[in-house]
Amino acid sequence: MTSNIEAIRAAEAQIPKWRDELRALQAEAHGDDGVVDAEEQAEIDQVESLIDTATRMIAEKLQAWVDNKNAYEALRSRIASDLSTVEANNDEAFSQDKRAVTDAASSADQAASEEDYATALDHAQELERLIDTFLQKVENERLNGLTAEELMEISLADDALDEVFTEEYMEELKDMKFAGAGTPELKEVIKKIEKGLSSANRAEVLGELAEIVGEPPTVADLDADYARYLILVKQRDAIGDQKGQAEPDGVDEQKHPDFVGSNEQLMFGKVLGDALGIHEVFATLLSPTGGLVGPGNDLIPGQLPSPHLSPDNIVAVHGTVHDAAGYLDTFHEEGPGYNYRGSEIEEMIFDGFEFIGLEIEEHYKGQASGIWYWGSEKGLDGALEDGKEMAEEMFDDAVVELEKALEGVRADATEEIDKIIAAFEETKQEAIDKANEIKEDLEDRAEEAAEDLGALVDEIEAEVLEARDALADGVEKVSETVVEKYEEISDAVGDLAEGVGEKLDALANFIWN
Amino acid sequence: MTTITMHPSELAYAFSYSETTDIVGWGRDPFLPTTEADGDPKRWYADGAARLAEAGRLIGTEEDGLNFTDEVTSAVLTLADPVLVLMAQRKEGDGMRRFTVHMAKETVLGLTRHPDGMFELTHYADLTAATLACVGFLGAARSPVQAGARIDSTQEALAEIHQLATNGQADVASAKLVKLGASSQDAASIQQAMAAPSAAGMLSILYCADNVARNARPFSVMTNADDDTWILFPPASLEGPMVIEQSSIPALTARVMVEIAAWLKLSA
């Protein structure tokens, strides 16, 4: 009924008739004496209730029909171009797949012509999936024709790659549960795939997998993903060889008998799979120990007990995503790379400026655009080698100009910070005193207002005290910290990008030499 | 501002779940066993787990799954994947004392190490407070309120002056500073800060991604016996100019805050 618009419209047309009948019933009940007895009223109420229910249901069905229609039309519009690509493909090797696509398109068109948009949408979704699979097969065929050297030069990342390394993605991943995870059946299928599928058992094994992980994906989807997985293995090995990286280790089943096919492993596979556009099961096989995080995994069971962290703990999830990022970078030269997530702290920094009453946005205009051009959009690395030195000089000049242009902002900020840590305390104290005064005055009249003011006093005191306490804390820390042997600063500070250590060393020379 | 202390094995254990070994500003060694008695890494981790559980920082059961407390979780994520680290290194004889501040999301976390090897973790309310703590740690002067004299020069020229000042050639060093534009009073003050600082060190702003310091803005910070603080820094690359400027607690704090804000704007 959801999509049968004729039935919906027919029912809708009935409503005025039902209402006429209701009115007739009411008139009859009033009869000669104008009094409606209890039995008559119950009958009227029942009919009214039925009409209301029917009206609501019709409206809901109608809305569902409209929603389906809109969704169908949007989807058809989105896949129109890809459908044309499929229709234009005359390669005999894909004729069967092409037929499946055209059949699904016909079914969708047929349902749409009958205004049955629920069915049309189902067909269109199936059509979309078939088109994706078709295009992936065609692309796999093309990639299969490439040499290892050629594969090293191209990107096999999925469009979704950038979304994989976001906080939102990690939050969702944390609670994800995978069909078949932890079952012996899934483990067995993964072991079979790991050994390699032949033309004799490929369909059978992928059928078993589809049964375990549920449909979709269908066997055809998994088959296309398996083909892509084999191409990814080829790329992984070629890039790994070039970098002198050994092939990723397999899982030591003696130590980790439950890891293969576990939710933790599939979580890692999901990250990698989304980044590379393949099902998580195949992605786990690219780096089988991915997702095996934490010291507990290094211990020999039974010899030294060590608790395992709950896999949905965000720290463990971070480790899993970290593993995937490392693998992608090492073996496929993909990933966000220089993923500066400044937005995370931007709000806090600018809140700080707001607190001390500064507006600095204006100062970036002009110089900032030049710096951005040379430093980012054009990209120093992307500049021609001959022009690189000049570009670097221009970048330096622009940064120095900006540094000077910000002198006024620094002066304002300095003054405000100084007020916060000392002189301003008096002003703040005045505000606190005033607030206290008003508070006392109002206490008798409005308890609620007094509470608000009390909170304001606490807030002001907290802001001042926090900054002053922090400064005192920093001074105190000097005597509390260990004196360490100074060697090369760059050796003692963790991972540094190229040029960072050199800069730190240059400035350290003014202190330690 | 709240402070907790943690054993390095506790941190090592927690870091391992985030697939992290190196911490920006510290590397990995401070979190590894330092003595023979601490035994192999497996025991070190097991000890860390036991300490965390005993302190109520690792909760739950093995059967139902263990979890770090929210406090430890946010600390580990901040240390393991910061977007910004302030690294204050204070000179102490030939050695140094270290104090770092790590920022990620809404957490601003200070980290220092005590002589007994324990780490002190301090949560600050905001970056202003944490920067003040770093500047105080480096012994900067309380005044002047505004940044004072400034000389724009080069790394080579200032390195030569530093060399002269620390080798007892105070007059030559001062003369060269005057030649660069300093008043004779400022030249003497700079020379003293270089040759015999009452407090000296470095404050480095490290912009990070994927737990790697991608870019640095370091400042050498020197305070002389007269309580004059001078900072030395390259506003752009090392090939560009090198600046020496009179500073103070509020001036250096403001400089750091504005520098970070500018970076954020340019990197957005």
PDB file of N, CA and C in Angstrom, chain A residues 18 81 87 95 225 252 263 315 348 396 398 405-406 471 498:
ATOM      1  N   TRP A  18     -17.159   9.101   3.836  1.00  0.00           N
ATOM      2  CA  TRP A  18     -17.285   8.640   5.230  1.00  0.00           C
ATOM      3  C   TRP A  18     -17.776   9.774   6.122  1.00  0.00           C
ATOM      4  N   SER A  81      24.796   9.007 -15.234  1.00  0.00           N
ATOM      5  CA  SER A  81      26.023   9.061 -16.014  1.00  0.00           C
ATOM      6  C   SER A  81      26.731   7.695 -16.028  1.00  0.00           C
ATOM      7  N   GLU A  87      26.156   1.190 -20.376  1.00  0.00           N
ATOM      8  CA  GLU A  87      25.443   0.896 -21.633  1.00  0.00           C
ATOM      9  C   GLU A  87      26.355   1.033 -22.854  1.00  0.00           C
ATOM     10  N   SER A  95      29.492  -8.906 -20.727  1.00  0.00           N
ATOM     11  CA  SER A  95      28.129  -8.874 -21.270  1.00  0.00           C
ATOM     12  C   SER A  95      27.086  -9.347 -20.257  1.00  0.00           C
ATOM     13  N   ASP A 225      35.511  -7.199  -5.083  1.00  0.00           N
ATOM     14  CA  ASP A 225      36.429  -6.753  -4.026  1.00  0.00           C
ATOM     15  C   ASP A 225      37.650  -7.679  -3.927  1.00  0.00           C
ATOM     16  N   ASP A 252      50.390 -14.814  14.543  1.00  0.00           N
ATOM     17  CA  ASP A 252      50.918 -15.973  15.236  1.00  0.00           C
ATOM     18  C   ASP A 252      49.761 -16.620  15.995  1.00  0.00           C
ATOM     19  N   ASN A 263      36.415  -9.159  16.206  1.00  0.00           N
ATOM     20  CA  ASN A 263      35.880  -7.806  15.956  1.00  0.00           C
ATOM     21  C   ASN A 263      37.011  -6.778  15.861  1.00  0.00           C
ATOM     22  N   VAL A 315      41.134   4.666  23.244  1.00  0.00           N
ATOM     23  CA  VAL A 315      42.593   4.586  23.128  1.00  0.00           C
ATOM     24  C   VAL A 315      42.970   3.435  22.180  1.00  0.00           C
ATOM     25  N   MET A 348      39.537  27.076  21.091  1.00  0.00           N
ATOM     26  CA  MET A 348      40.091  27.377  22.414  1.00  0.00           C
ATOM     27  C   MET A 348      41.010  28.606  22.357  1.00  0.00           C
ATOM     28  N   ASP A 396      59.611  33.518   3.229  1.00  0.00           N
ATOM     29  CA  ASP A 396      60.268  34.081   4.412  1.00  0.00           C
ATOM     30  C   ASP A 396      59.907  35.559   4.570  1.00  0.00           C
ATOM     31  N   ALA A 398      57.381  37.198   3.444  1.00  0.00           N
ATOM     32  CA  ALA A 398      55.976  37.387   3.797  1.00  0.00           C
ATOM     33  C   ALA A 398      55.732  37.076   5.270  1.00  0.00           C
ATOM     34  N   ALA A 405      53.700  42.918  11.332  1.00  0.00           N
ATOM     35  CA  ALA A 405      52.355  43.507  11.297  1.00  0.00           C
ATOM     36  C   ALA A 405      51.570  43.169  12.562  1.00  0.00           C
ATOM     37  N   LEU A 406      51.943  42.084  13.189  1.00  0.00           N
ATOM     38  CA  LEU A 406      51.206  41.659  14.381  1.00  0.00           C
ATOM     39  C   LEU A 406      51.722  42.308  15.659  1.00  0.00           C
ATOM     40  N   LEU A 471      51.098  30.357  36.442  1.00  0.00           N
ATOM     41  CA  LEU A 471      52.420  30.982  36.424  1.00  0.00           C
ATOM     42  C   LEU A 471      53.240  30.520  37.634  1.00  0.00           C
ATOM     43  N   GLU A 498      61.270  16.965   8.682  1.00  0.00           N
ATOM     44  CA  GLU A 498      62.505  17.493   8.122  1.00  0.00           C
ATOM     45  C   GLU A 498      62.627  18.998   8.406  1.00  0.00           C
TER      46      GLU A 498
END
